[in-house]
Amino acid sequence: MRTPPADWEAAAERAVARGQRVDRWIPGFLLDSPVSLLGHAAGTAFGFVWGLLWSRGRIERRGGLWIFRGMPNVTYGRGGVCVGACFLTGDGAIDDRLLAHEGVHRRQWRRYGLLMPVLYLLAGRNPLTNRFEIEAGLADGRYVPRRPSQPTSTRRRSAISSSVKP
């Protein structure tokens, strides 16, 4: 984990606001709906098959997620990827904070369905300006250092947490 630039928090707030503006253009029947639930199920099915094909480690169910460990690095991005209700990752440690982060991604998949990968790509690869990573909690996702006074995974700012429904 590298030290983020000094102005990252302001850029993160702008990214979340931009994402909320994009959400207003998405037809309501696509968000938190039977349509998005089907997309979530399709994403979960894909993640499950991908995990079964590539996982060389333990497969477990925790926090509403199927966790596939021991995945080769080329089969997922960064430290892991959430596809539907599947968390595909390597051999790194998985603690409650990281599970909380990935749990937010699972809920994002539920909200957006198959729009999720498209919207995620449009949000960009930089986690400090990717609204989905910001909403999931950058410290919990191990993108920025945790501040000593910062409580665990429950400390979402209201502007960020209001854009993702549980």
PDB file of C-alpha atoms in Angstrom:
ATOM      1  CA  MET A   1       0.000   0.000   0.000  1.00  0.00           C
ATOM      2  CA  ARG A   2       1.475   3.295  -1.122  1.00  0.00           C
ATOM      3  CA  THR A   3       0.861   6.621   0.563  1.00  0.00           C
ATOM      4  CA  PRO A   4      -1.867   8.404  -1.408  1.00  0.00           C
ATOM      5  CA  PRO A   5      -1.367  11.970  -2.693  1.00  0.00           C
ATOM      6  CA  ALA A   6      -2.342  14.796  -0.366  1.00  0.00           C
ATOM      7  CA  ASP A   7      -5.482  15.750  -2.305  1.00  0.00           C
ATOM      8  CA  TRP A   8      -6.924  12.237  -2.738  1.00  0.00           C
ATOM      9  CA  GLU A   9      -9.910  12.804  -0.433  1.00  0.00           C
ATOM     10  CA  ALA A  10     -11.209  15.756  -2.447  1.00  0.00           C
ATOM     11  CA  ALA A  11     -10.793  13.759  -5.674  1.00  0.00           C
ATOM     12  CA  ALA A  12     -12.658  10.851  -4.058  1.00  0.00           C
ATOM     13  CA  GLU A  13     -15.583  13.077  -3.090  1.00  0.00           C
ATOM     14  CA  ARG A  14     -15.769  14.407  -6.649  1.00  0.00           C
ATOM     15  CA  ALA A  15     -15.718  10.847  -8.035  1.00  0.00           C
ATOM     16  CA  VAL A  16     -18.603   9.760  -5.800  1.00  0.00           C
ATOM     17  CA  ALA A  17     -20.616  12.863  -6.749  1.00  0.00           C
ATOM     18  CA  ARG A  18     -19.944  12.177 -10.435  1.00  0.00           C
ATOM     19  CA  GLY A  19     -21.111   8.578  -9.966  1.00  0.00           C
ATOM     20  CA  GLN A  20     -24.311   9.740  -8.290  1.00  0.00           C
ATOM     21  CA  ARG A  21     -24.999  12.003 -11.271  1.00  0.00           C
ATOM     22  CA  VAL A  22     -24.489   9.032 -13.625  1.00  0.00           C
ATOM     23  CA  ASP A  23     -26.941   6.984 -11.540  1.00  0.00           C
ATOM     24  CA  ARG A  24     -29.664   9.550 -12.204  1.00  0.00           C
ATOM     25  CA  TRP A  25     -29.452   8.715 -15.925  1.00  0.00           C
ATOM     26  CA  ILE A  26     -29.918   4.972 -15.386  1.00  0.00           C
ATOM     27  CA  PRO A  27     -33.567   3.909 -15.776  1.00  0.00           C
ATOM     28  CA  GLY A  28     -35.043   2.971 -12.401  1.00  0.00           C
ATOM     29  CA  PHE A  29     -36.165  -0.475 -13.515  1.00  0.00           C
ATOM     30  CA  LEU A  30     -32.494  -1.444 -13.890  1.00  0.00           C
ATOM     31  CA  LEU A  31     -31.485  -0.546 -10.303  1.00  0.00           C
ATOM     32  CA  ASP A  32     -32.288  -2.691  -7.258  1.00  0.00           C
ATOM     33  CA  SER A  33     -34.856  -4.552  -9.310  1.00  0.00           C
ATOM     34  CA  PRO A  34     -35.632  -8.025 -10.618  1.00  0.00           C
ATOM     35  CA  VAL A  35     -33.516  -7.088 -13.658  1.00  0.00           C
ATOM     36  CA  SER A  36     -30.479  -6.244 -11.517  1.00  0.00           C
ATOM     37  CA  LEU A  37     -31.079  -9.355  -9.402  1.00  0.00           C
ATOM     38  CA  LEU A  38     -30.830 -11.460 -12.573  1.00  0.00           C
ATOM     39  CA  GLY A  39     -27.582  -9.660 -13.429  1.00  0.00           C
ATOM     40  CA  HIS A  40     -26.288 -10.319  -9.926  1.00  0.00           C
ATOM     41  CA  ALA A  41     -27.170 -14.003 -10.300  1.00  0.00           C
ATOM     42  CA  ALA A  42     -25.441 -14.159 -13.692  1.00  0.00           C
ATOM     43  CA  GLY A  43     -22.345 -12.465 -12.259  1.00  0.00           C
ATOM     44  CA  THR A  44     -22.342 -14.885  -9.322  1.00  0.00           C
ATOM     45  CA  ALA A  45     -22.672 -17.871 -11.674  1.00  0.00           C
ATOM     46  CA  PHE A  46     -19.774 -16.608 -13.787  1.00  0.00           C
ATOM     47  CA  GLY A  47     -17.632 -15.904 -10.704  1.00  0.00           C
ATOM     48  CA  PHE A  48     -18.437 -19.318  -9.261  1.00  0.00           C
ATOM     49  CA  VAL A  49     -17.464 -21.162 -12.444  1.00  0.00           C
ATOM     50  CA  TRP A  50     -14.320 -19.021 -12.855  1.00  0.00           C
ATOM     51  CA  GLY A  51     -13.398 -19.709  -9.235  1.00  0.00           C
ATOM     52  CA  LEU A  52     -13.955 -23.452  -9.586  1.00  0.00           C
ATOM     53  CA  LEU A  53     -11.810 -23.535 -12.713  1.00  0.00           C
ATOM     54  CA  TRP A  54      -8.859 -21.597 -11.319  1.00  0.00           C
ATOM     55  CA  SER A  55      -8.879 -21.810  -7.527  1.00  0.00           C
ATOM     56  CA  ARG A  56      -6.075 -23.908  -6.085  1.00  0.00           C
ATOM     57  CA  GLY A  57      -6.863 -23.037  -2.506  1.00  0.00           C
ATOM     58  CA  ARG A  58      -9.656 -23.172  -0.030  1.00  0.00           C
ATOM     59  CA  ILE A  59     -13.220 -22.341  -1.087  1.00  0.00           C
ATOM     60  CA  GLU A  60     -15.428 -21.044   1.693  1.00  0.00           C
ATOM     61  CA  ARG A  61     -18.591 -19.072   2.352  1.00  0.00           C
ATOM     62  CA  ARG A  62     -18.208 -16.045   4.645  1.00  0.00           C
ATOM     63  CA  GLY A  63     -20.167 -12.836   5.027  1.00  0.00           C
ATOM     64  CA  GLY A  64     -22.518 -13.688   2.169  1.00  0.00           C
ATOM     65  CA  LEU A  65     -19.609 -14.234  -0.224  1.00  0.00           C
ATOM     66  CA  TRP A  66     -18.171 -17.316  -1.871  1.00  0.00           C
ATOM     67  CA  ILE A  67     -14.425 -16.907  -1.374  1.00  0.00           C
ATOM     68  CA  PHE A  68     -12.129 -18.630  -3.846  1.00  0.00           C
ATOM     69  CA  ARG A  69      -8.526 -18.584  -2.630  1.00  0.00           C
ATOM     70  CA  GLY A  70      -5.360 -19.574  -4.394  1.00  0.00           C
ATOM     71  CA  MET A  71      -6.339 -18.031  -7.716  1.00  0.00           C
ATOM     72  CA  PRO A  72      -3.414 -17.358 -10.106  1.00  0.00           C
ATOM     73  CA  ASN A  73      -2.642 -13.624 -10.280  1.00  0.00           C
ATOM     74  CA  VAL A  74      -3.623 -13.422 -13.963  1.00  0.00           C
ATOM     75  CA  THR A  75      -7.202 -14.524 -13.170  1.00  0.00           C
ATOM     76  CA  TYR A  76      -8.156 -11.483 -11.080  1.00  0.00           C
ATOM     77  CA  GLY A  77      -7.211  -7.829 -10.657  1.00  0.00           C
ATOM     78  CA  ARG A  78      -5.272  -6.215  -7.816  1.00  0.00           C
ATOM     79  CA  GLY A  79      -5.668  -8.140  -4.549  1.00  0.00           C
ATOM     80  CA  GLY A  80      -8.890  -9.796  -5.643  1.00  0.00           C
ATOM     81  CA  VAL A  81     -12.115  -9.190  -7.479  1.00  0.00           C
ATOM     82  CA  CYS A  82     -15.760  -9.462  -6.493  1.00  0.00           C
ATOM     83  CA  VAL A  83     -18.007 -10.878  -9.206  1.00  0.00           C
ATOM     84  CA  GLY A  84     -21.594 -11.075  -8.017  1.00  0.00           C
ATOM     85  CA  ALA A  85     -21.374 -12.852  -4.664  1.00  0.00           C
ATOM     86  CA  CYS A  86     -17.941 -14.388  -5.369  1.00  0.00           C
ATOM     87  CA  PHE A  87     -14.628 -13.013  -4.116  1.00  0.00           C
ATOM     88  CA  LEU A  88     -11.768 -14.324  -6.248  1.00  0.00           C
ATOM     89  CA  THR A  89      -8.347 -13.838  -4.692  1.00  0.00           C
ATOM     90  CA  GLY A  90      -4.876 -15.236  -4.188  1.00  0.00           C
ATOM     91  CA  ASP A  91      -3.263 -16.384  -0.972  1.00  0.00           C
ATOM     92  CA  GLY A  92      -3.293 -13.106   0.972  1.00  0.00           C
ATOM     93  CA  ALA A  93      -4.914 -12.631   4.359  1.00  0.00           C
ATOM     94  CA  ILE A  94      -8.662 -12.014   4.419  1.00  0.00           C
ATOM     95  CA  ASP A  95      -9.789 -10.175   7.533  1.00  0.00           C
ATOM     96  CA  ASP A  96     -13.176  -8.773   8.571  1.00  0.00           C
ATOM     97  CA  ARG A  97     -12.343  -5.342   7.120  1.00  0.00           C
ATOM     98  CA  LEU A  98     -11.562  -6.753   3.695  1.00  0.00           C
ATOM     99  CA  LEU A  99     -14.721  -8.878   3.856  1.00  0.00           C
ATOM    100  CA  ALA A 100     -16.735  -5.747   4.683  1.00  0.00           C
ATOM    101  CA  HIS A 101     -15.178  -4.019   1.648  1.00  0.00           C
ATOM    102  CA  GLU A 102     -16.009  -6.948  -0.634  1.00  0.00           C
ATOM    103  CA  GLY A 103     -19.490  -7.155   0.900  1.00  0.00           C
ATOM    104  CA  VAL A 104     -20.155  -3.614  -0.326  1.00  0.00           C
ATOM    105  CA  HIS A 105     -19.085  -4.721  -3.808  1.00  0.00           C
ATOM    106  CA  ARG A 106     -21.546  -7.639  -3.538  1.00  0.00           C
ATOM    107  CA  ARG A 107     -24.320  -5.154  -2.718  1.00  0.00           C
ATOM    108  CA  GLN A 108     -23.191  -2.970  -5.629  1.00  0.00           C
ATOM    109  CA  TRP A 109     -23.567  -5.983  -7.916  1.00  0.00           C
ATOM    110  CA  ARG A 110     -27.066  -6.479  -6.496  1.00  0.00           C
ATOM    111  CA  ARG A 111     -27.954  -2.839  -7.166  1.00  0.00           C
ATOM    112  CA  TYR A 112     -26.501  -2.575 -10.693  1.00  0.00           C
ATOM    113  CA  GLY A 113     -26.568  -6.167 -11.981  1.00  0.00           C
ATOM    114  CA  LEU A 114     -24.745  -6.563 -15.272  1.00  0.00           C
ATOM    115  CA  LEU A 115     -24.264  -2.800 -15.471  1.00  0.00           C
ATOM    116  CA  MET A 116     -21.717  -3.180 -12.654  1.00  0.00           C
ATOM    117  CA  PRO A 117     -18.700  -4.252 -14.755  1.00  0.00           C
ATOM    118  CA  VAL A 118     -19.416  -1.545 -17.343  1.00  0.00           C
ATOM    119  CA  LEU A 119     -19.852   1.189 -14.724  1.00  0.00           C
ATOM    120  CA  TYR A 120     -16.773  -0.039 -12.853  1.00  0.00           C
ATOM    121  CA  LEU A 121     -14.643   0.151 -16.004  1.00  0.00           C
ATOM    122  CA  LEU A 122     -15.976   3.635 -16.750  1.00  0.00           C
ATOM    123  CA  ALA A 123     -15.056   4.683 -13.189  1.00  0.00           C
ATOM    124  CA  GLY A 124     -11.414   3.887 -13.978  1.00  0.00           C
ATOM    125  CA  ARG A 125      -8.599   1.709 -12.654  1.00  0.00           C
ATOM    126  CA  ASN A 126      -7.377   4.173 -10.038  1.00  0.00           C
ATOM    127  CA  PRO A 127      -9.044   3.096  -6.764  1.00  0.00           C
ATOM    128  CA  LEU A 128      -8.647   6.602  -5.302  1.00  0.00           C
ATOM    129  CA  THR A 129     -11.005   7.980  -7.968  1.00  0.00           C
ATOM    130  CA  ASN A 130     -13.127   4.879  -8.631  1.00  0.00           C
ATOM    131  CA  ARG A 131     -16.467   5.545  -6.957  1.00  0.00           C
ATOM    132  CA  PHE A 132     -17.097   1.831  -6.321  1.00  0.00           C
ATOM    133  CA  GLU A 133     -13.830   1.398  -4.412  1.00  0.00           C
ATOM    134  CA  ILE A 134     -14.431   4.631  -2.515  1.00  0.00           C
ATOM    135  CA  GLU A 135     -17.967   3.550  -1.557  1.00  0.00           C
ATOM    136  CA  ALA A 136     -16.626   0.165  -0.417  1.00  0.00           C
ATOM    137  CA  GLY A 137     -14.063   1.878   1.816  1.00  0.00           C
ATOM    138  CA  LEU A 138     -10.534   2.530   0.622  1.00  0.00           C
ATOM    139  CA  ALA A 139      -8.951   1.699   3.987  1.00  0.00           C
ATOM    140  CA  ASP A 140     -10.888  -1.575   4.294  1.00  0.00           C
ATOM    141  CA  GLY A 141      -9.845  -2.441   0.730  1.00  0.00           C
ATOM    142  CA  ARG A 142      -6.218  -1.718   1.693  1.00  0.00           C
ATOM    143  CA  TYR A 143      -5.827   1.101  -0.796  1.00  0.00           C
ATOM    144  CA  VAL A 144      -5.016   3.751   1.804  1.00  0.00           C
ATOM    145  CA  PRO A 145      -3.602   3.453   5.325  1.00  0.00           C
ATOM    146  CA  ARG A 146      -6.140   3.293   8.119  1.00  0.00           C
ATOM    147  CA  ARG A 147      -6.077   6.293  10.400  1.00  0.00           C
ATOM    148  CA  PRO A 148      -5.497   5.350  14.048  1.00  0.00           C
ATOM    149  CA  SER A 149      -8.726   7.062  15.147  1.00  0.00           C
ATOM    150  CA  GLN A 150     -10.738   5.488  12.343  1.00  0.00           C
ATOM    151  CA  PRO A 151     -13.115   2.748  13.556  1.00  0.00           C
ATOM    152  CA  THR A 152     -13.435  -0.456  11.548  1.00  0.00           C
ATOM    153  CA  SER A 153     -15.729  -1.018   8.600  1.00  0.00           C
ATOM    154  CA  THR A 154     -18.687   0.989   9.914  1.00  0.00           C
ATOM    155  CA  ARG A 155     -17.216   4.440   9.256  1.00  0.00           C
ATOM    156  CA  ARG A 156     -18.644   5.365   5.867  1.00  0.00           C
ATOM    157  CA  ARG A 157     -19.249   9.063   5.324  1.00  0.00           C
ATOM    158  CA  SER A 158     -22.950   9.747   4.820  1.00  0.00           C
ATOM    159  CA  ALA A 159     -22.465  11.053   1.280  1.00  0.00           C
ATOM    160  CA  ILE A 160     -20.723   7.844   0.305  1.00  0.00           C
ATOM    161  CA  SER A 161     -22.877   5.308   2.149  1.00  0.00           C
ATOM    162  CA  SER A 162     -26.138   6.808   0.964  1.00  0.00           C
ATOM    163  CA  SER A 163     -25.352   5.937  -2.644  1.00  0.00           C
ATOM    164  CA  VAL A 164     -25.175   2.173  -1.977  1.00  0.00           C
ATOM    165  CA  LYS A 165     -28.154   0.380  -0.530  1.00  0.00           C
ATOM    166  CA  PRO A 166     -27.589  -2.688   1.681  1.00  0.00           C
TER     167      PRO A 166
END
